Amino acid sequence: MTQDQVTPLRWHGEVLEVLDQRLLPAEEVWHAYSDAEGVYRAIHEMQVRGAPAIGIAAAYGVVLAARGYAEAPDWYSRLGATMDWLAQARPTAVNLVWALERMRGCLGQVADSADLVAMLEAEALAIHREDAEANRAMGVLGADRILAEREGPAQVLTHCNTGALATGGQGTALGVVRELFRRGSLACVHMDETRPWLQGARLTAWECEREGMPCSLNVDGAAATLMAQGKVDWVVVGADRITANGDVANKIGTLPLAILARHYGVGMMVVAPSSTLDTETPSGDRIEIEERDGTELRRSGRRWLAPNSVAVFNPVFDVTPASLVDVIVTEKGICEAPGNQVTPLDSLT
Ligand code: MRU
């Protein structure tokens, strides 16, 4: 991949290629899938990850399924069942369900399975393209908001990977960081390594380094020290689901950052496309939080990091209450202090 071509997915019409993010940055391996089963596995096993990217991958998975069922008499019901099943690949990111619902919307519009394949493909491509456009708009809005309050370049801290690898474009939170960098207004992006999958160390550091951004990697536990030393002006993170009251589900470790940010007077910005807003769920305590296998903590590759029988608590996401968030940025605008409901969130859907 060249510098400006970081992408997690390549669509070739009859095949979806998925970059295996589990192997980055050591190896760049692409897997080709020609059916929905393969795409389900790629999402479930985290070859592709990041809320918008898994929604886009699932949309292409529906196209592959439709092509496979085109000759079957029961193509309509099989396709519906495949969409229900794909939605279960990972439970927390609402973008997955959102993208599948958009694809489902095509089902009622045509009677013929051949027309449907063309329509579904156009819809998947639109979902992909619109995500890239949303990324660009959020980058501008988020950077404007950060620079509105300061003279010099900004120091930011980010968590997990919210960049090109997690989306259809330049990224959500990392899109804001990219925009600051383009304007010459990025002093440093501090990157939490993000245990246990190390998306910050393996993916964000890889994306930032290859573009020559001023960046620095830290263990998750160093965030407090960075803030205490005055090295962070804003925490800038993405989201997997934002509920009607402004609560934010994001990668485990986001909630402690929000608590620290409030303690040290640092801004807390959440950047997510409107497809991440779930206004049907009233509050964060109703979000299903994915828990993954304890082996992810006990072992790194073949090396044991902990006794192999120790009990493990391994939630993948946490929920930050709206009251700890200063700003939510979507492509449609900015919601200040979502906890106070000054700007109603549904004005951004
Ligand atoms: O488990 P992951 O790597 O899919 O988690 C990703 C995150 O939590 C991101 O912060 C979120 O999806 C926003 S990405 C634009």
Short mmCIF file of C-alpha atoms and ligand atoms in Angstrom, two decimals:
data_model
loop_
_atom_site.label_atom_id
_atom_site.label_comp_id
_atom_site.label_asym_id
_atom_site.label_seq_id
_atom_site.Cartn_x
_atom_site.Cartn_y
_atom_site.Cartn_z
CA MET A 1 0.00 0.00 0.00
CA THR A 2 1.28 3.45 -0.79
CA GLN A 3 1.12 6.21 1.79
CA ASP A 4 -2.31 7.59 0.96
CA GLN A 5 -3.89 4.27 0.18
CA VAL A 6 -4.36 2.74 3.61
CA THR A 7 -7.61 0.83 3.37
CA PRO A 8 -8.98 -2.17 5.23
CA LEU A 9 -11.14 -3.44 2.32
CA ARG A 10 -10.88 -3.81 -1.45
CA TRP A 11 -14.03 -4.57 -3.41
CA HIS A 12 -13.63 -6.29 -6.75
CA GLY A 13 -17.25 -6.95 -7.68
CA GLU A 14 -17.25 -10.70 -7.04
CA VAL A 15 -14.72 -10.80 -4.23
CA LEU A 16 -14.09 -8.76 -1.09
CA GLU A 17 -10.46 -8.50 -0.07
CA VAL A 18 -9.86 -7.94 3.63
CA LEU A 19 -6.55 -6.76 5.06
CA ASP A 20 -5.74 -8.99 8.04
CA GLN A 21 -5.23 -6.32 10.71
CA ARG A 22 -4.24 -8.93 13.27
CA LEU A 23 -0.90 -9.26 11.50
CA LEU A 24 -0.06 -5.57 11.08
CA PRO A 25 2.42 -3.96 11.16
CA ALA A 26 4.67 -7.00 10.73
CA GLU A 27 2.91 -8.45 7.69
CA GLU A 28 0.49 -7.15 5.09
CA VAL A 29 -1.75 -10.12 4.23
CA TRP A 30 -5.00 -9.87 2.25
CA HIS A 31 -7.71 -12.54 2.35
CA ALA A 32 -10.24 -12.84 -0.49
CA TYR A 33 -13.86 -13.76 0.33
CA SER A 34 -16.55 -14.64 -2.14
CA ASP A 35 -19.35 -15.48 0.32
CA ALA A 36 -21.00 -14.06 3.42
CA GLU A 37 -19.59 -16.85 5.62
CA GLY A 38 -16.06 -15.63 4.94
CA VAL A 39 -17.03 -12.03 5.65
CA TYR A 40 -18.71 -13.07 8.93
CA ARG A 41 -15.48 -14.80 9.99
CA ALA A 42 -13.35 -11.81 8.99
CA ILE A 43 -15.47 -9.55 11.23
CA HIS A 44 -15.85 -11.99 14.11
CA GLU A 45 -12.15 -12.85 14.22
CA MET A 46 -11.17 -9.18 13.89
CA GLN A 47 -9.31 -9.34 10.61
CA VAL A 48 -11.37 -6.25 9.92
CA ARG A 49 -12.36 -4.14 12.92
CA GLY A 50 -13.47 -0.61 13.76
CA ALA A 51 -17.18 0.20 13.81
CA PRO A 52 -17.60 1.82 10.35
CA ALA A 53 -15.31 -0.70 8.61
CA ILE A 54 -17.24 -3.70 9.90
CA GLY A 55 -20.50 -2.13 8.69
CA ILE A 56 -19.02 -1.62 5.23
CA ALA A 57 -17.61 -5.18 5.17
CA ALA A 58 -21.01 -6.61 6.14
CA ALA A 59 -22.70 -4.62 3.35
CA TYR A 60 -20.35 -6.20 0.80
CA GLY A 61 -21.02 -9.57 2.47
CA VAL A 62 -24.72 -9.12 1.65
CA VAL A 63 -23.87 -8.51 -2.02
CA LEU A 64 -21.80 -11.71 -2.10
CA ALA A 65 -24.65 -13.64 -0.49
CA ALA A 66 -27.19 -12.23 -2.94
CA ARG A 67 -25.01 -13.30 -5.85
CA GLY A 68 -24.71 -16.80 -4.39
CA TYR A 69 -28.48 -17.16 -3.86
CA ALA A 70 -29.51 -15.58 -7.18
CA GLU A 71 -30.64 -18.89 -8.72
CA ALA A 72 -32.32 -20.23 -5.57
CA PRO A 73 -36.14 -20.09 -5.43
CA ASP A 74 -36.03 -18.95 -1.80
CA TRP A 75 -33.38 -16.23 -2.36
CA TYR A 76 -35.49 -13.59 -0.60
CA SER A 77 -35.82 -15.42 2.71
CA ARG A 78 -32.24 -16.74 2.60
CA LEU A 79 -30.92 -13.25 2.17
CA GLY A 80 -32.96 -11.97 5.10
CA ALA A 81 -31.62 -14.76 7.30
CA THR A 82 -28.05 -14.02 6.20
CA MET A 83 -28.44 -10.38 7.20
CA ASP A 84 -29.75 -11.38 10.65
CA TRP A 85 -26.79 -13.68 11.05
CA LEU A 86 -24.18 -11.15 9.89
CA ALA A 87 -25.54 -8.70 12.46
CA GLN A 88 -24.37 -11.06 15.19
CA ALA A 89 -20.73 -11.12 14.10
CA ARG A 90 -19.91 -8.47 16.72
CA PRO A 91 -22.60 -7.08 19.01
CA THR A 92 -21.50 -3.64 20.22
CA ALA A 93 -20.87 -1.50 17.12
CA VAL A 94 -24.23 -0.23 15.92
CA ASN A 95 -22.76 0.59 12.49
CA LEU A 96 -22.99 -3.11 11.66
CA VAL A 97 -26.76 -3.24 12.21
CA TRP A 98 -27.16 0.18 10.60
CA ALA A 99 -25.42 -0.92 7.38
CA LEU A 100 -27.40 -4.16 7.26
CA GLU A 101 -30.67 -2.27 7.70
CA ARG A 102 -29.74 -0.07 4.75
CA MET A 103 -29.08 -3.19 2.70
CA ARG A 104 -32.38 -4.70 3.86
CA GLY A 105 -34.13 -1.59 2.60
CA CYS A 106 -33.25 -2.69 -0.96
CA LEU A 107 -35.05 -6.02 -0.54
CA GLY A 108 -38.53 -4.56 -0.82
CA GLN A 109 -37.71 -2.50 -3.90
CA VAL A 110 -37.24 -5.20 -6.55
CA ALA A 111 -38.96 -8.46 -7.42
CA ASP A 112 -36.14 -10.02 -9.39
CA SER A 113 -32.95 -11.40 -7.80
CA ALA A 114 -30.70 -10.24 -10.67
CA ASP A 115 -31.84 -6.61 -10.29
CA LEU A 116 -31.40 -6.97 -6.57
CA VAL A 117 -27.70 -7.86 -6.83
CA ALA A 118 -27.03 -4.68 -8.82
CA MET A 119 -29.04 -2.61 -6.38
CA LEU A 120 -27.32 -4.10 -3.34
CA GLU A 121 -23.90 -3.51 -4.84
CA ALA A 122 -24.76 0.14 -5.52
CA GLU A 123 -25.95 0.49 -1.91
CA ALA A 124 -22.79 -1.08 -0.45
CA LEU A 125 -20.61 1.22 -2.57
CA ALA A 126 -22.69 4.20 -1.40
CA ILE A 127 -22.27 3.21 2.26
CA HIS A 128 -18.51 2.98 1.69
CA ARG A 129 -18.29 6.30 -0.18
CA GLU A 130 -20.52 8.16 2.29
CA ASP A 131 -18.37 7.01 5.19
CA ALA A 132 -15.28 8.50 3.51
CA GLU A 133 -17.18 11.76 2.97
CA ALA A 134 -18.35 11.79 6.59
CA ASN A 135 -14.75 11.28 7.72
CA ARG A 136 -13.63 14.35 5.77
CA ALA A 137 -16.42 16.52 7.18
CA MET A 138 -15.74 15.38 10.76
CA GLY A 139 -12.03 16.08 10.32
CA VAL A 140 -12.74 19.70 9.47
CA LEU A 141 -15.37 20.21 12.18
CA GLY A 142 -13.27 18.55 14.89
CA ALA A 143 -10.08 20.44 13.99
CA ASP A 144 -11.98 23.75 13.85
CA ARG A 145 -13.40 23.08 17.30
CA ILE A 146 -10.01 22.28 18.83
CA LEU A 147 -8.29 25.27 17.22
CA ALA A 148 -11.10 27.67 18.14
CA GLU A 149 -9.87 27.62 21.72
CA ARG A 150 -6.13 27.94 21.26
CA GLU A 151 -3.30 29.81 19.58
CA GLY A 152 -0.60 27.19 18.96
CA PRO A 153 -0.56 23.57 17.77
CA ALA A 154 -2.58 21.08 19.79
CA GLN A 155 -1.44 18.10 21.83
CA VAL A 156 -3.92 15.27 21.68
CA LEU A 157 -4.24 11.79 23.10
CA THR A 158 -6.06 9.04 21.24
CA HIS A 159 -7.05 5.48 22.04
CA CYS A 160 -7.40 2.33 19.93
CA ASN A 161 -7.36 2.79 16.15
CA THR A 162 -9.91 5.10 14.59
CA GLY A 163 -8.04 5.76 11.37
CA ALA A 164 -8.18 4.63 7.77
CA LEU A 165 -7.99 1.03 8.93
CA ALA A 166 -11.19 1.40 10.96
CA THR A 167 -13.31 3.24 8.40
CA GLY A 168 -14.02 3.84 4.72
CA GLY A 169 -11.87 6.99 4.62
CA GLN A 170 -9.27 8.85 6.67
CA GLY A 171 -10.79 7.96 10.01
CA THR A 172 -12.98 9.47 12.72
CA ALA A 173 -10.89 10.67 15.68
CA LEU A 174 -7.74 10.04 13.68
CA GLY A 175 -9.32 12.01 10.82
CA VAL A 176 -9.40 15.03 13.15
CA VAL A 177 -5.75 14.40 14.02
CA ARG A 178 -4.91 14.16 10.30
CA GLU A 179 -6.66 17.45 9.64
CA LEU A 180 -4.72 19.15 12.48
CA PHE A 181 -1.52 17.80 10.96
CA ARG A 182 -2.45 19.07 7.46
CA ARG A 183 -2.99 22.54 8.91
CA GLY A 184 0.41 22.47 10.70
CA SER A 185 -1.49 22.53 14.00
CA LEU A 186 -0.54 19.17 15.52
CA ALA A 187 2.15 19.35 18.22
CA CYS A 188 1.92 15.64 19.03
CA VAL A 189 -0.57 12.79 18.97
CA HIS A 190 -0.04 10.56 21.98
CA MET A 191 -1.26 7.03 21.29
CA ASP A 192 -2.43 4.60 23.97
CA GLU A 193 -1.13 1.15 23.04
CA THR A 194 -4.66 -0.21 23.85
CA ARG A 195 -4.43 -3.55 25.56
CA PRO A 196 -5.01 -6.35 24.78
CA TRP A 197 -5.21 -6.15 20.96
CA LEU A 198 -2.77 -3.25 20.77
CA GLN A 199 -4.69 -1.42 18.07
CA GLY A 200 -2.93 1.80 19.16
CA ALA A 201 0.57 0.33 18.99
CA ARG A 202 0.14 -1.83 15.92
CA LEU A 203 -2.29 0.18 13.81
CA THR A 204 -2.47 3.85 14.88
CA ALA A 205 1.30 4.11 15.29
CA TRP A 206 1.69 2.51 11.86
CA GLU A 207 -0.73 4.94 10.22
CA CYS A 208 0.76 8.02 11.92
CA GLU A 209 4.39 7.08 11.33
CA ARG A 210 3.99 6.44 7.63
CA GLU A 211 2.54 9.95 7.21
CA GLY A 212 5.30 11.57 9.24
CA MET A 213 3.02 12.91 11.97
CA PRO A 214 4.56 13.93 15.28
CA CYS A 215 3.43 10.98 17.41
CA SER A 216 4.39 9.11 20.55
CA LEU A 217 3.28 5.74 21.89
CA ASN A 218 2.52 5.10 25.57
CA VAL A 219 1.16 2.29 27.72
CA ASP A 220 -2.50 2.87 28.60
CA GLY A 221 -1.57 3.52 32.23
CA ALA A 222 0.66 6.49 31.25
CA ALA A 223 -2.30 8.63 30.16
CA ALA A 224 -2.64 10.13 33.66
CA THR A 225 1.04 11.06 33.75
CA LEU A 226 0.80 12.71 30.33
CA MET A 227 -2.15 14.78 31.51
CA ALA A 228 -0.52 15.62 34.84
CA GLN A 229 2.52 16.88 32.89
CA GLY A 230 0.32 19.15 30.75
CA LYS A 231 1.03 17.20 27.56
CA VAL A 232 -2.60 16.71 26.52
CA ASP A 233 -5.06 19.43 25.48
CA TRP A 234 -7.74 17.10 24.13
CA VAL A 235 -8.53 13.41 24.32
CA VAL A 236 -9.94 12.54 20.88
CA VAL A 237 -11.61 9.14 20.49
CA GLY A 238 -14.10 7.33 18.26
CA ALA A 239 -17.23 5.44 19.25
CA ASP A 240 -18.97 2.15 18.56
CA ARG A 241 -22.39 3.31 19.71
CA ILE A 242 -23.78 6.57 21.08
CA THR A 243 -27.15 6.28 22.78
CA ALA A 244 -29.99 8.81 22.84
CA ASN A 245 -28.76 10.45 26.05
CA GLY A 246 -25.19 10.88 24.69
CA ASP A 247 -23.53 7.94 26.48
CA VAL A 248 -20.63 6.57 24.44
CA ALA A 249 -19.54 2.95 24.04
CA ASN A 250 -15.97 2.73 22.80
CA LYS A 251 -12.84 0.61 23.19
CA ILE A 252 -12.17 -0.52 26.75
CA GLY A 253 -10.06 2.16 28.43
CA THR A 254 -12.03 5.12 27.07
CA LEU A 255 -13.98 5.61 30.34
CA PRO A 256 -10.80 5.97 32.44
CA LEU A 257 -9.54 8.56 29.93
CA ALA A 258 -12.76 10.56 30.30
CA ILE A 259 -12.49 10.48 34.10
CA LEU A 260 -8.85 11.59 33.93
CA ALA A 261 -9.65 14.30 31.40
CA ARG A 262 -12.28 15.78 33.70
CA HIS A 263 -9.87 15.65 36.65
CA TYR A 264 -7.08 17.41 34.76
CA GLY A 265 -9.27 19.91 32.87
CA VAL A 266 -8.55 18.30 29.50
CA GLY A 267 -11.20 18.32 26.72
CA MET A 268 -12.97 15.06 25.86
CA MET A 269 -14.01 14.85 22.18
CA VAL A 270 -15.86 11.90 20.61
CA VAL A 271 -15.82 11.73 16.82
CA ALA A 272 -18.23 9.37 15.04
CA PRO A 273 -20.38 9.35 11.91
CA SER A 274 -24.14 9.69 12.35
CA SER A 275 -24.35 5.94 11.60
CA THR A 276 -22.92 5.41 15.12
CA LEU A 277 -25.85 7.23 16.78
CA ASP A 278 -28.39 4.83 18.24
CA THR A 279 -31.27 7.04 19.28
CA GLU A 280 -33.50 4.01 19.84
CA THR A 281 -31.43 2.93 22.83
CA PRO A 282 -32.06 5.38 25.66
CA SER A 283 -28.81 5.04 27.60
CA GLY A 284 -25.48 3.26 27.76
CA ASP A 285 -26.50 0.70 30.39
CA ARG A 286 -28.66 -0.94 27.68
CA ILE A 287 -25.74 -1.59 25.33
CA GLU A 288 -24.56 -5.17 24.92
CA ILE A 289 -20.83 -5.13 25.65
CA GLU A 290 -18.83 -7.78 23.84
CA GLU A 291 -16.63 -9.96 26.08
CA ARG A 292 -13.87 -11.95 24.44
CA ASP A 293 -11.92 -15.04 25.39
CA GLY A 294 -9.57 -14.85 28.38
CA THR A 295 -6.75 -16.27 26.28
CA GLU A 296 -6.32 -12.80 24.80
CA LEU A 297 -4.93 -11.69 28.18
CA ARG A 298 -3.28 -14.90 29.30
CA ARG A 299 -1.19 -15.40 26.20
CA SER A 300 0.63 -13.44 23.52
CA GLY A 301 1.17 -15.75 20.56
CA ARG A 302 2.87 -18.82 21.99
CA ARG A 303 4.09 -17.01 25.12
CA TRP A 304 2.12 -17.26 28.37
CA LEU A 305 1.68 -13.88 30.09
CA ALA A 306 -0.39 -15.23 33.00
CA PRO A 307 -1.14 -18.63 34.55
CA ASN A 308 -3.14 -20.53 31.97
CA SER A 309 -6.04 -21.19 34.35
CA VAL A 310 -6.43 -17.76 35.91
CA ALA A 311 -9.92 -16.23 35.73
CA VAL A 312 -10.09 -13.29 33.33
CA PHE A 313 -12.45 -10.35 32.85
CA ASN A 314 -12.12 -9.24 29.23
CA PRO A 315 -14.80 -6.74 28.14
CA VAL A 316 -13.87 -5.19 24.80
CA PHE A 317 -15.71 -1.89 25.25
CA ASP A 318 -16.76 0.41 28.07
CA VAL A 319 -19.42 3.09 28.35
CA THR A 320 -18.53 6.71 29.08
CA PRO A 321 -21.45 8.67 30.53
CA ALA A 322 -22.49 11.72 28.52
CA SER A 323 -21.68 13.93 31.50
CA LEU A 324 -17.96 13.23 30.98
CA VAL A 325 -18.01 14.09 27.28
CA ASP A 326 -17.41 17.70 26.22
CA VAL A 327 -18.07 17.43 22.51
CA ILE A 328 -19.54 14.91 20.08
CA VAL A 329 -18.63 15.51 16.44
CA THR A 330 -20.53 13.90 13.58
CA GLU A 331 -20.44 14.82 9.89
CA LYS A 332 -23.64 16.79 10.45
CA GLY A 333 -22.40 19.04 13.22
CA ILE A 334 -21.24 19.33 16.78
CA CYS A 335 -23.07 18.52 19.97
CA GLU A 336 -21.62 20.46 22.92
CA ALA A 337 -21.89 18.97 26.41
CA PRO A 338 -24.19 16.10 25.38
CA GLY A 339 -24.92 15.41 29.06
CA ASN A 340 -26.79 18.74 29.27
CA GLN A 341 -28.76 18.00 26.08
CA VAL A 342 -28.21 21.61 24.93
CA THR A 343 -27.96 20.39 21.33
CA PRO A 344 -30.33 17.42 21.02
CA LEU A 345 -28.37 14.47 19.67
CA ASP A 346 -31.07 13.50 17.22
CA SER A 347 -30.46 16.77 15.38
CA LEU A 348 -27.23 15.08 14.25
CA THR A 349 -28.83 11.89 12.91
O1 MRU B 1 -12.45 -3.88 18.82
P1 MRU B 1 -12.24 -2.86 17.74
O2 MRU B 1 -10.82 -2.71 17.30
O3 MRU B 1 -13.19 -3.05 16.59
O4 MRU B 1 -12.65 -1.48 18.42
C1 MRU B 1 -12.61 -0.30 17.68
C2 MRU B 1 -12.95 0.89 18.49
O5 MRU B 1 -13.31 0.81 19.64
C3 MRU B 1 -12.94 2.21 17.80
O6 MRU B 1 -12.61 3.23 18.69
C4 MRU B 1 -14.34 2.48 17.24
O7 MRU B 1 -14.80 1.42 16.47
C5 MRU B 1 -14.37 3.70 16.44
S1 MRU B 1 -13.45 3.46 14.94
C6 MRU B 1 -13.72 4.62 13.87
#
